[in-house]
Short mmCIF file of N, CA and C in Angstrom, two decimals:
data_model
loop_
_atom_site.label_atom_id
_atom_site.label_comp_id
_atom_site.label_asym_id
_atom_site.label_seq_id
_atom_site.Cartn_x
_atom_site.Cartn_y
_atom_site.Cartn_z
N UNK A 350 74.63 -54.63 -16.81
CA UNK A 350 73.49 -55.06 -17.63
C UNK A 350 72.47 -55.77 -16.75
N UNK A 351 71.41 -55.28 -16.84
CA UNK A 351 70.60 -56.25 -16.03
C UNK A 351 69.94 -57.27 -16.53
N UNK A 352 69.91 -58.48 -15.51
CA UNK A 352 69.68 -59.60 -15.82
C UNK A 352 67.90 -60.01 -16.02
N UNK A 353 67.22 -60.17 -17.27
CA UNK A 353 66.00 -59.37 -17.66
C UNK A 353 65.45 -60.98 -17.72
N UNK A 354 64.36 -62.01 -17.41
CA UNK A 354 63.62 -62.92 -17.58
C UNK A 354 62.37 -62.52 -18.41
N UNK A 355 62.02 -62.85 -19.60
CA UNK A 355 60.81 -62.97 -20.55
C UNK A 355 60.05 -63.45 -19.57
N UNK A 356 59.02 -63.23 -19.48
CA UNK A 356 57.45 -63.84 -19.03
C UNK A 356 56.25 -64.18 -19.76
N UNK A 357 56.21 -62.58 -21.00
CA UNK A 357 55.67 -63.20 -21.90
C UNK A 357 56.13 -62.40 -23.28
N UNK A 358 55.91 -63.19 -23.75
CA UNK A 358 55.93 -62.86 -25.54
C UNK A 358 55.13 -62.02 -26.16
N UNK A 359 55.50 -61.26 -27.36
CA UNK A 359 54.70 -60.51 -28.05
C UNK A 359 53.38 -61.48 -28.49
N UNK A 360 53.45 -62.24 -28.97
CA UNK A 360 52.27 -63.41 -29.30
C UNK A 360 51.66 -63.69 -28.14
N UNK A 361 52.27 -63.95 -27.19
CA UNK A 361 51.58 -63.95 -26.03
C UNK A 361 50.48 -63.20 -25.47
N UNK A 362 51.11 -62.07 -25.56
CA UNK A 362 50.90 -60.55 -25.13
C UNK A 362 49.46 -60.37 -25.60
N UNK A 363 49.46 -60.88 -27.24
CA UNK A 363 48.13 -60.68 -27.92
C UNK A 363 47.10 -61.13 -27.64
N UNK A 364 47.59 -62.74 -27.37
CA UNK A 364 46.81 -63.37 -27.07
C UNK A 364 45.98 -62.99 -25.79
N UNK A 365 46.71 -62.77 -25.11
CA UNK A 365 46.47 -62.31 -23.30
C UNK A 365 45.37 -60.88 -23.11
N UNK A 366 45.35 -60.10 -24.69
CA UNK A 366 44.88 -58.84 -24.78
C UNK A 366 43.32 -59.33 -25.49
N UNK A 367 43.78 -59.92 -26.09
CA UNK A 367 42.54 -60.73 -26.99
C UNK A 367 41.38 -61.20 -26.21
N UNK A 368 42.12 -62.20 -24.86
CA UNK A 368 41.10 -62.58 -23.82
C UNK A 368 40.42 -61.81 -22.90
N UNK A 369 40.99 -61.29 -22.70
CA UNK A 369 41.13 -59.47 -21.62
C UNK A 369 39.53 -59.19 -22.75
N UNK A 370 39.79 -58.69 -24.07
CA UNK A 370 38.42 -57.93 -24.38
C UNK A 370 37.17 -59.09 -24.74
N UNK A 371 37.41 -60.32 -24.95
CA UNK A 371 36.38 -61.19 -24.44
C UNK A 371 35.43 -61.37 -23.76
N UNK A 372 36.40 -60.81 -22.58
CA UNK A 372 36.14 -61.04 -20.84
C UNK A 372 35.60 -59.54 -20.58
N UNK A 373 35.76 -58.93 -20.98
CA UNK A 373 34.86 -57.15 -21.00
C UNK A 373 33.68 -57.56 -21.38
N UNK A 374 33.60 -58.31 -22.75
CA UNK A 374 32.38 -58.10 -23.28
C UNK A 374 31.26 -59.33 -22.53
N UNK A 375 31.84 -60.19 -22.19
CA UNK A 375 31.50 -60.99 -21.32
C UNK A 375 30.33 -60.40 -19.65
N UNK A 376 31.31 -60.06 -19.41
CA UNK A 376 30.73 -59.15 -18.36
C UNK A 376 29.97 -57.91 -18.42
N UNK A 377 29.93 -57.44 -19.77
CA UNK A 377 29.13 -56.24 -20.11
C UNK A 377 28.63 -56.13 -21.49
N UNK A 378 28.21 -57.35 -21.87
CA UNK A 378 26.91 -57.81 -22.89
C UNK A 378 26.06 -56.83 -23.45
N UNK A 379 25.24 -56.08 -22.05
CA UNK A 379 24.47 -55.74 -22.28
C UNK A 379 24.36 -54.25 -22.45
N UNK A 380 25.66 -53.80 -22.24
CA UNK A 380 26.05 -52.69 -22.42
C UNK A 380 25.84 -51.76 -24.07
N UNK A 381 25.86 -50.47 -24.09
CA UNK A 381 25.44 -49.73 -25.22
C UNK A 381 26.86 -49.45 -25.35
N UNK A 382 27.80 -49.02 -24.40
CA UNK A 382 28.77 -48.12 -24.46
C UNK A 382 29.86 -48.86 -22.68
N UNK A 383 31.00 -48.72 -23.67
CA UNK A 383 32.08 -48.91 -23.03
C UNK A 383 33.49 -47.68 -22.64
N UNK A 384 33.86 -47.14 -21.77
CA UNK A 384 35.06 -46.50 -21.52
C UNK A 384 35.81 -47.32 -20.77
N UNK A 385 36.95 -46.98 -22.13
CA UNK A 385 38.38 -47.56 -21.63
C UNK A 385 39.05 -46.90 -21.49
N UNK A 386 39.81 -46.44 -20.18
CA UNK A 386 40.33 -45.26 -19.86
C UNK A 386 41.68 -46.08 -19.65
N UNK A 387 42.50 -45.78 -20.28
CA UNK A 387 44.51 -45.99 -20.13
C UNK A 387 44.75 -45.37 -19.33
N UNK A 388 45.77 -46.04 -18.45
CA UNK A 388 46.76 -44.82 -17.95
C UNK A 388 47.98 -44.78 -18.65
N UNK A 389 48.46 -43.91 -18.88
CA UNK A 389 49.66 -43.25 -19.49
C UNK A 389 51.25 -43.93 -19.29
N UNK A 390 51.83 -44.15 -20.02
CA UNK A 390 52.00 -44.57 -21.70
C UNK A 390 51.31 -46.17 -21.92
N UNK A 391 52.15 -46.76 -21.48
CA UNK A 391 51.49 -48.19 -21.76
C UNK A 391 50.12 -48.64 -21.99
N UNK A 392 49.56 -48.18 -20.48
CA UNK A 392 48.30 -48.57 -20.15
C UNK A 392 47.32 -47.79 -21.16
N UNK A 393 47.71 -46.94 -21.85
CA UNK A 393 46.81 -46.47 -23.11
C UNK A 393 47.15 -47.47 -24.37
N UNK A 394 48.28 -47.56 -24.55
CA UNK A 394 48.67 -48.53 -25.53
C UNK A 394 47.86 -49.95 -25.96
N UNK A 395 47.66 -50.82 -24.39
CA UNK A 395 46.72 -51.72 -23.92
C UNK A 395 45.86 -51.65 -23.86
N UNK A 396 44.88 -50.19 -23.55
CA UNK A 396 43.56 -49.82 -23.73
C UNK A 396 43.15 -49.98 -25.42
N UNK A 397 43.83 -49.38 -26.30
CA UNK A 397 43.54 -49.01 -27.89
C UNK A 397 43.35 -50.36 -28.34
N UNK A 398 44.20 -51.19 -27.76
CA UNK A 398 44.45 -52.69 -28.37
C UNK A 398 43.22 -53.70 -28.06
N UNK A 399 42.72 -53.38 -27.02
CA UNK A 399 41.74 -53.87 -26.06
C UNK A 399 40.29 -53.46 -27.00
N UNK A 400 40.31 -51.92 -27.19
CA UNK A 400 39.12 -51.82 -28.16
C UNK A 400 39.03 -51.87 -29.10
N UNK A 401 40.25 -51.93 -29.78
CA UNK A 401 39.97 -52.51 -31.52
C UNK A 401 39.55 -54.29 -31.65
N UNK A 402 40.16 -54.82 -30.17
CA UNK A 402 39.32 -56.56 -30.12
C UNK A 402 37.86 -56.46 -30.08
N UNK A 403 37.28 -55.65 -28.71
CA UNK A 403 36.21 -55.14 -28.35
C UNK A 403 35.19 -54.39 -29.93
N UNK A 404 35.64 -53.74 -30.61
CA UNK A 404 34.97 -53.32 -32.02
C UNK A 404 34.56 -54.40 -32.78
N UNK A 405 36.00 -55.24 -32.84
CA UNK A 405 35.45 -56.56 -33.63
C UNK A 405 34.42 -57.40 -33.13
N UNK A 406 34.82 -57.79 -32.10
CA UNK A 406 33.84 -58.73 -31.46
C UNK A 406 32.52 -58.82 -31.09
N UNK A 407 32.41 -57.22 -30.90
CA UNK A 407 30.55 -56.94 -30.40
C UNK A 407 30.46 -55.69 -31.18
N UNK A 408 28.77 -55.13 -30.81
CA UNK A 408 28.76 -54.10 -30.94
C UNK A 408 28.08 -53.12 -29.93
N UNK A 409 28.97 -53.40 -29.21
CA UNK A 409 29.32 -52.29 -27.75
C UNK A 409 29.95 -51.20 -28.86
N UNK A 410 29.66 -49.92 -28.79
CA UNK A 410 30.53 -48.74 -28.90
C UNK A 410 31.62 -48.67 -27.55
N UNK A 411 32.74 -48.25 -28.15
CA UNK A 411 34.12 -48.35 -27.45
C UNK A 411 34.83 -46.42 -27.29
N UNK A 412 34.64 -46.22 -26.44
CA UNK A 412 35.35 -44.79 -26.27
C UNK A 412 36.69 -45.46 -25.55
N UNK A 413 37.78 -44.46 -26.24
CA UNK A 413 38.81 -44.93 -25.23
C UNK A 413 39.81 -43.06 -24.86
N UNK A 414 40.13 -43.22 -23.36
CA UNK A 414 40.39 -42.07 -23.26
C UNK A 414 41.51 -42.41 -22.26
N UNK A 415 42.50 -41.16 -22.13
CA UNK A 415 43.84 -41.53 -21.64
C UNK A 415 44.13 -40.62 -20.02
N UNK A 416 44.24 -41.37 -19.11
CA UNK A 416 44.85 -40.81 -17.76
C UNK A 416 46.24 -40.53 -17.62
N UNK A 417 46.49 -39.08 -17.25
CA UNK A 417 47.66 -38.86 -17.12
C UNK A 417 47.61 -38.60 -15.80
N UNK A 418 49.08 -39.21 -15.24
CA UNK A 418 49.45 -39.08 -13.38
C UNK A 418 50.52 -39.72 -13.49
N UNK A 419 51.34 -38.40 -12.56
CA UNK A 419 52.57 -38.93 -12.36
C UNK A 419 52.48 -40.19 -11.15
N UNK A 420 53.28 -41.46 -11.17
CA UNK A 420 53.46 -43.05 -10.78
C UNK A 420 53.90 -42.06 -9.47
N UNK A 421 54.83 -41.39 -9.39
CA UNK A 421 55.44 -41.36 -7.96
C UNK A 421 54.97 -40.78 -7.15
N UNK A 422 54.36 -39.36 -8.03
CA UNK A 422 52.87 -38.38 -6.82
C UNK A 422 51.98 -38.41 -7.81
N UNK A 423 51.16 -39.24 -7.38
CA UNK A 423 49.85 -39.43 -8.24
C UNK A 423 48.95 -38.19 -7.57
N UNK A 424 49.36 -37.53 -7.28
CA UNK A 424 47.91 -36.68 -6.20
C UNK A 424 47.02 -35.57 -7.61
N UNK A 425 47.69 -35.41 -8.39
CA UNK A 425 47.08 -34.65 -9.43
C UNK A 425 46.58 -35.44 -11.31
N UNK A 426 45.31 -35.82 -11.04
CA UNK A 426 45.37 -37.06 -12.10
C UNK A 426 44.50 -36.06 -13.44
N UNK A 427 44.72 -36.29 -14.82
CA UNK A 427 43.72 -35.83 -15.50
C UNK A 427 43.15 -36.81 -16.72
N UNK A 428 42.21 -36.65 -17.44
CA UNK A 428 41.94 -37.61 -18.37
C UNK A 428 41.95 -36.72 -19.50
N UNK A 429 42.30 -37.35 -20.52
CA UNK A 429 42.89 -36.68 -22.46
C UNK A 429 41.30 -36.10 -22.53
N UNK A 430 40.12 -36.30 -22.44
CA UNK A 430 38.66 -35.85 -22.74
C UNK A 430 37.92 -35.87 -21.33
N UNK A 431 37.35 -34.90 -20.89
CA UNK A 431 36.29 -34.06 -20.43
C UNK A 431 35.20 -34.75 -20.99
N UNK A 432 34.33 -35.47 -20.16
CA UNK A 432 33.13 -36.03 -20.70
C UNK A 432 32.56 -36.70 -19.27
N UNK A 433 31.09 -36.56 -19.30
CA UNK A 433 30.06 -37.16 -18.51
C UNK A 433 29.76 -38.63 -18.67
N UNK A 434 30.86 -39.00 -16.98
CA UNK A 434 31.10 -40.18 -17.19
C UNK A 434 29.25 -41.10 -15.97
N UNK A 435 28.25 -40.17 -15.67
CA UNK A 435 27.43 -40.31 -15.20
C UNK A 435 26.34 -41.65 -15.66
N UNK A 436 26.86 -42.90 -15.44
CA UNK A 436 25.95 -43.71 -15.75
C UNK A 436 26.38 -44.70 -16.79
N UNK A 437 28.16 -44.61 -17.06
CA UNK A 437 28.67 -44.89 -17.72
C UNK A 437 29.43 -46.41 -17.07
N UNK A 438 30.29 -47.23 -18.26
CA UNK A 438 30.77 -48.61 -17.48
C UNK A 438 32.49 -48.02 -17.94
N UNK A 439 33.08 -48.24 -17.12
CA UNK A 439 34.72 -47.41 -17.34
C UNK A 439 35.41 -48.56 -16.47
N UNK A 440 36.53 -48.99 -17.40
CA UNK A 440 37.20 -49.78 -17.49
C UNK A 440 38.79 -49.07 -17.48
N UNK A 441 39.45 -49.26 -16.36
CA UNK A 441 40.47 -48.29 -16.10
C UNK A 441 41.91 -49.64 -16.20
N UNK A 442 42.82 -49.56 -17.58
CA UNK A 442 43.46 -49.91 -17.80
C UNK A 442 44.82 -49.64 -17.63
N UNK A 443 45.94 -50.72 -17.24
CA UNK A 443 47.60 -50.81 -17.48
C UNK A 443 48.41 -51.64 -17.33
N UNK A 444 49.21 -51.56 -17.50
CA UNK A 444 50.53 -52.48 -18.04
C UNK A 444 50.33 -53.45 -16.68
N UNK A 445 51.45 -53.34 -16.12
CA UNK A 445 51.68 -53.84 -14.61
C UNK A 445 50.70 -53.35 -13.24
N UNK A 446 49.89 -54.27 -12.21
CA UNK A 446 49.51 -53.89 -11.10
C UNK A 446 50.67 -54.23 -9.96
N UNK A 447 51.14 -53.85 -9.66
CA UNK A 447 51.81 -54.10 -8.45
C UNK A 447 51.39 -53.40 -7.28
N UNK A 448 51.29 -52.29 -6.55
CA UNK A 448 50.67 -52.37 -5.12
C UNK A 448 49.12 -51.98 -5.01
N UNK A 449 48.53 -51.28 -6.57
CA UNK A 449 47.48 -51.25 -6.52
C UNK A 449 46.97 -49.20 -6.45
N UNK A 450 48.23 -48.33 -5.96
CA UNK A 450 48.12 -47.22 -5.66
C UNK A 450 48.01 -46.62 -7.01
N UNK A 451 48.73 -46.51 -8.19
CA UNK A 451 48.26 -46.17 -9.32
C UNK A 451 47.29 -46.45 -9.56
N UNK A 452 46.46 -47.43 -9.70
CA UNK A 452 45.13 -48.03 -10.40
C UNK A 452 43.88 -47.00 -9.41
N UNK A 453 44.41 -46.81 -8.02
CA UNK A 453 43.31 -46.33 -7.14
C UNK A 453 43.61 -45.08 -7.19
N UNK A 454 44.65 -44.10 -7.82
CA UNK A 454 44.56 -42.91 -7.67
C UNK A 454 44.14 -42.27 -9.23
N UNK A 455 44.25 -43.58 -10.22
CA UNK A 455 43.57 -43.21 -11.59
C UNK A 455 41.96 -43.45 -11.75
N UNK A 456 41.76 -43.48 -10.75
CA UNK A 456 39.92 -43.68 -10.64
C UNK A 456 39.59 -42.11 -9.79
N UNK A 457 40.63 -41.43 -9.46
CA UNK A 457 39.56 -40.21 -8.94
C UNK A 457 38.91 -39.44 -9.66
N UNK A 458 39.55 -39.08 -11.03
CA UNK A 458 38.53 -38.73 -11.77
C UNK A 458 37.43 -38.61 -11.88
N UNK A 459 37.43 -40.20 -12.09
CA UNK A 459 35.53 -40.41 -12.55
C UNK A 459 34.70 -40.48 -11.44
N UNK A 460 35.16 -40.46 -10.20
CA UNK A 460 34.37 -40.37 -8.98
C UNK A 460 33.45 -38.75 -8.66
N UNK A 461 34.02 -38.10 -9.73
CA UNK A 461 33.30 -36.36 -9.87
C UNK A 461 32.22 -36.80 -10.62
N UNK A 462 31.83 -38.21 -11.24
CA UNK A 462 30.73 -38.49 -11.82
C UNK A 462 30.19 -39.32 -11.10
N UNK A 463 29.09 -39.97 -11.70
CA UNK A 463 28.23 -41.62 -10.86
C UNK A 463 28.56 -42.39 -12.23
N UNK A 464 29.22 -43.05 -11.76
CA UNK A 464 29.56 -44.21 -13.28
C UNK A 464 28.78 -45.46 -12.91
N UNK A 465 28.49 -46.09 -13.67
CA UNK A 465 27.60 -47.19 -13.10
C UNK A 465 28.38 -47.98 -12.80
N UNK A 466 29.54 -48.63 -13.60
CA UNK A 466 30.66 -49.16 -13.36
C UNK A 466 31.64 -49.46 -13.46
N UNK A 467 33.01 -49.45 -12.56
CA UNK A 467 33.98 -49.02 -13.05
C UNK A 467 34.57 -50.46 -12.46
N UNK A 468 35.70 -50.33 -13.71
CA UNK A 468 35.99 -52.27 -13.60
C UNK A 468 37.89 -52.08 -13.62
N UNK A 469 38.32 -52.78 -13.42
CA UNK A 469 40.39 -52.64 -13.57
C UNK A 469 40.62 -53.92 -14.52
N UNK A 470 41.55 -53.60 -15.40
CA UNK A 470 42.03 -54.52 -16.47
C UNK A 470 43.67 -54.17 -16.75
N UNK A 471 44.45 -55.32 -16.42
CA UNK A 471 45.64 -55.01 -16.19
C UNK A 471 46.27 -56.34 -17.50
N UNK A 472 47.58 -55.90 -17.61
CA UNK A 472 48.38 -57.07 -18.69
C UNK A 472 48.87 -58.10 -17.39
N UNK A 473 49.17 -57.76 -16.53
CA UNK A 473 50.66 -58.50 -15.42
C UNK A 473 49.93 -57.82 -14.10
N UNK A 474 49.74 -58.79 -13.11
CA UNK A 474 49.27 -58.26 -11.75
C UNK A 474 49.74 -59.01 -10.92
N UNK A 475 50.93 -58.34 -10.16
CA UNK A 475 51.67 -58.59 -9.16
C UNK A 475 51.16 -59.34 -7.73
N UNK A 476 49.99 -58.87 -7.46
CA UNK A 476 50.14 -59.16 -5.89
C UNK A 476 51.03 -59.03 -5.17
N UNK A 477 50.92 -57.87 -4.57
CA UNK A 477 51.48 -57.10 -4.14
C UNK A 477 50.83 -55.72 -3.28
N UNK A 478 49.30 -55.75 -3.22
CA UNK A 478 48.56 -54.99 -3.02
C UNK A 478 49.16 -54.17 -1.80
N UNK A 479 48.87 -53.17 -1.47
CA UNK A 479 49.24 -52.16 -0.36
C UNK A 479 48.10 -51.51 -0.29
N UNK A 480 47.14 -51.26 -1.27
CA UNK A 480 46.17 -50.53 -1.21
C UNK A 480 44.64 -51.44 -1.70
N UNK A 481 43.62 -50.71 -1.23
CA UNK A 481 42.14 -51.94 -1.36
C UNK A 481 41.77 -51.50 -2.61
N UNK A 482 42.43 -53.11 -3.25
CA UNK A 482 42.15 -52.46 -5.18
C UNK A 482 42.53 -54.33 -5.45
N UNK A 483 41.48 -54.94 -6.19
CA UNK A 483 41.13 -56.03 -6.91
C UNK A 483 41.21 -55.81 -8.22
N UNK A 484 41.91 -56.38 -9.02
CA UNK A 484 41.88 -56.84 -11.14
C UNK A 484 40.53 -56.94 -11.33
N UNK A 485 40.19 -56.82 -11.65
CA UNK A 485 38.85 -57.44 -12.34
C UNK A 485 39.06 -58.46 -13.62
N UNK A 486 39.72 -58.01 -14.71
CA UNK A 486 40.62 -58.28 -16.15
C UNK A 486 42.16 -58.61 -16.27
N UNK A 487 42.84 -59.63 -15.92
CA UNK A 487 44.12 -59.99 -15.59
C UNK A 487 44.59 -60.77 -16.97
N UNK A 488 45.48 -60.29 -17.46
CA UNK A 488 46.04 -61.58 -18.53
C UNK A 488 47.38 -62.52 -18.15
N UNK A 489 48.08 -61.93 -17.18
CA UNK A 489 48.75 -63.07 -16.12
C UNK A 489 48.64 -62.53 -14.82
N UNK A 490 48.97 -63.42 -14.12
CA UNK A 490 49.16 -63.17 -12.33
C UNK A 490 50.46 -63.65 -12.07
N UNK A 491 51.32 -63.20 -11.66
CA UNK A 491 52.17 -63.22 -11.33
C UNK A 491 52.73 -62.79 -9.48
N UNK A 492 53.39 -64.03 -9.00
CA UNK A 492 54.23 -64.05 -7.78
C UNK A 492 55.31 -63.51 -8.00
N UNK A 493 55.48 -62.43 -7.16
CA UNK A 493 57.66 -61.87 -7.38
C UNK A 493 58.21 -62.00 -5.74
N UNK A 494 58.95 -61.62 -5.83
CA UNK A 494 59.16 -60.92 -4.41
C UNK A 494 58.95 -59.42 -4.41
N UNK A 495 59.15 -58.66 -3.32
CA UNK A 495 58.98 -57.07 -3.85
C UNK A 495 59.99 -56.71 -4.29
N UNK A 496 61.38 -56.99 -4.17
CA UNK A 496 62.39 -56.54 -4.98
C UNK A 496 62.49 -56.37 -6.49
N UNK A 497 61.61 -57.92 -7.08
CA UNK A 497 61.78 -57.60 -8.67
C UNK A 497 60.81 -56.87 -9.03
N UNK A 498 61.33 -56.74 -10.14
CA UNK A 498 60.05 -55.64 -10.90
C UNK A 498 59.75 -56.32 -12.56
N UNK A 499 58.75 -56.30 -12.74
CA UNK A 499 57.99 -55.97 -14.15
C UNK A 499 57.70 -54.84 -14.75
N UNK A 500 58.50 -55.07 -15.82
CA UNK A 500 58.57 -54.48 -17.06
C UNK A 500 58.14 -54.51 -18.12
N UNK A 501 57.15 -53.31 -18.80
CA UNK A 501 56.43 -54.18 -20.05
C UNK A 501 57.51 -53.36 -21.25
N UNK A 502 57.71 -53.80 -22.19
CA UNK A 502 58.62 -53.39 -23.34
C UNK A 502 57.64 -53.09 -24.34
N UNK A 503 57.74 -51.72 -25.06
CA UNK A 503 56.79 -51.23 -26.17
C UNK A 503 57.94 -50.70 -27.26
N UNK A 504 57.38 -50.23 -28.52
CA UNK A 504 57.79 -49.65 -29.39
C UNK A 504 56.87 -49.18 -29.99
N UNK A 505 56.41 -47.73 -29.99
CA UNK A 505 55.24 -47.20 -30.45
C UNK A 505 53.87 -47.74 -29.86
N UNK A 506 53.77 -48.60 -31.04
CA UNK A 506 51.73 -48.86 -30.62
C UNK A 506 52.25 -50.46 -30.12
N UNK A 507 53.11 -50.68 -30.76
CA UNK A 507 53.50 -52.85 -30.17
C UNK A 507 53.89 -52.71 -29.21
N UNK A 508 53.35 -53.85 -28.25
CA UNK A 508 54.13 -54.18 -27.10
C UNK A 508 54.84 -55.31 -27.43
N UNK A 509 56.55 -55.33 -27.21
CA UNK A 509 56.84 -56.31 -27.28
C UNK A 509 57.22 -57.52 -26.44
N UNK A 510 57.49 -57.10 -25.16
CA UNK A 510 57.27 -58.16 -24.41
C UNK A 510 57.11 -57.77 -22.95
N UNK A 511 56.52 -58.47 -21.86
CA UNK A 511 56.89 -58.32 -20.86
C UNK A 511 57.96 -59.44 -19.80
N UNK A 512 58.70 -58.41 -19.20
CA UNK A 512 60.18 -59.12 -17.79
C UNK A 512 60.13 -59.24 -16.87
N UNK A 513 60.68 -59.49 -16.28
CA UNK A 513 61.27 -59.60 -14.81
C UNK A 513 62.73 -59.67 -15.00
N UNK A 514 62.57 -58.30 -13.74
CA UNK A 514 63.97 -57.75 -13.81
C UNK A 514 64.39 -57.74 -12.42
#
């Protein structure tokens, strides 16, 4: 059985998601239109959650669209919608950052466009970087060693908590 440490709570979690789309709208006020692009599973989960705060709170229009890539060979990435991301603000969301290579191989996509700007919004960010990739949107930061790992726990659309394992 592995020995699993809470970090944060489902209440937590919300809360932490709540501030996250604050802090979007914060930084992009002046915006008409927002893409929140998930990566796949979680990080879409966190995206949806992110723009139903984002709906309430302003009235930024919220597209949210989903990156699929496999974690271990990311070399082939795609997004759920085909759309002209030319001039657009894209906000590339997920669960855990840890070395930073997912987050930078889920941005090739939109680089076939000119986005005006593209921002990273994570639940849990390791530090741990290996690759040249900064959070922009963090709802904890977290120190590990590289051995442990973070884990976010879902059930459908809830997240219920995130570990250290």
């Amino acid at each position: 059985m592995e020995n699993k440490k809470v970090i944060l709570t489902q209440d937590v979690i919300e809360q932490k998601i709540t501030r996250i789309a604050y802090e979007i709208y914060e930084h992009n006020s002046d915006e008409q239109e927002i893409t929140l692009a998930g990566i796949w599973d979680r990080g879409s989960i966190i995206a949806r959650k992110i723009a139903a705060h984002l709906e309430k709170i302003s009235p930024v229009k919220v597209q949210v669209v989903e990156i699929q890539l496999d974690k271990v060979n990311p070399a082939t990435v795609t997004i759920s919608e085909q759309a002209d991301f030319t001039g657009k603000v894209i906000v590339v969301v997920d669960d855990v950052a840890n070395s930073g290579r997912t987050m930078l191989y889920a941005l090739k996509p939109f680089l076939n466009n000119l986005p005006r700007k593209i921002q990273t919004a994570v639940l849990v960010d390791r530090k741990h970087k290996s690759f040249p990739l900064s959070v922009d949107y963090v709802g904890y930061s977290l120190a590990t060693t590289p051995q442990e790992m973070v884990m976010v726990d879902t059930e459908g659309e809830e997240i219920l908590s995130a570990y250290l394992v």
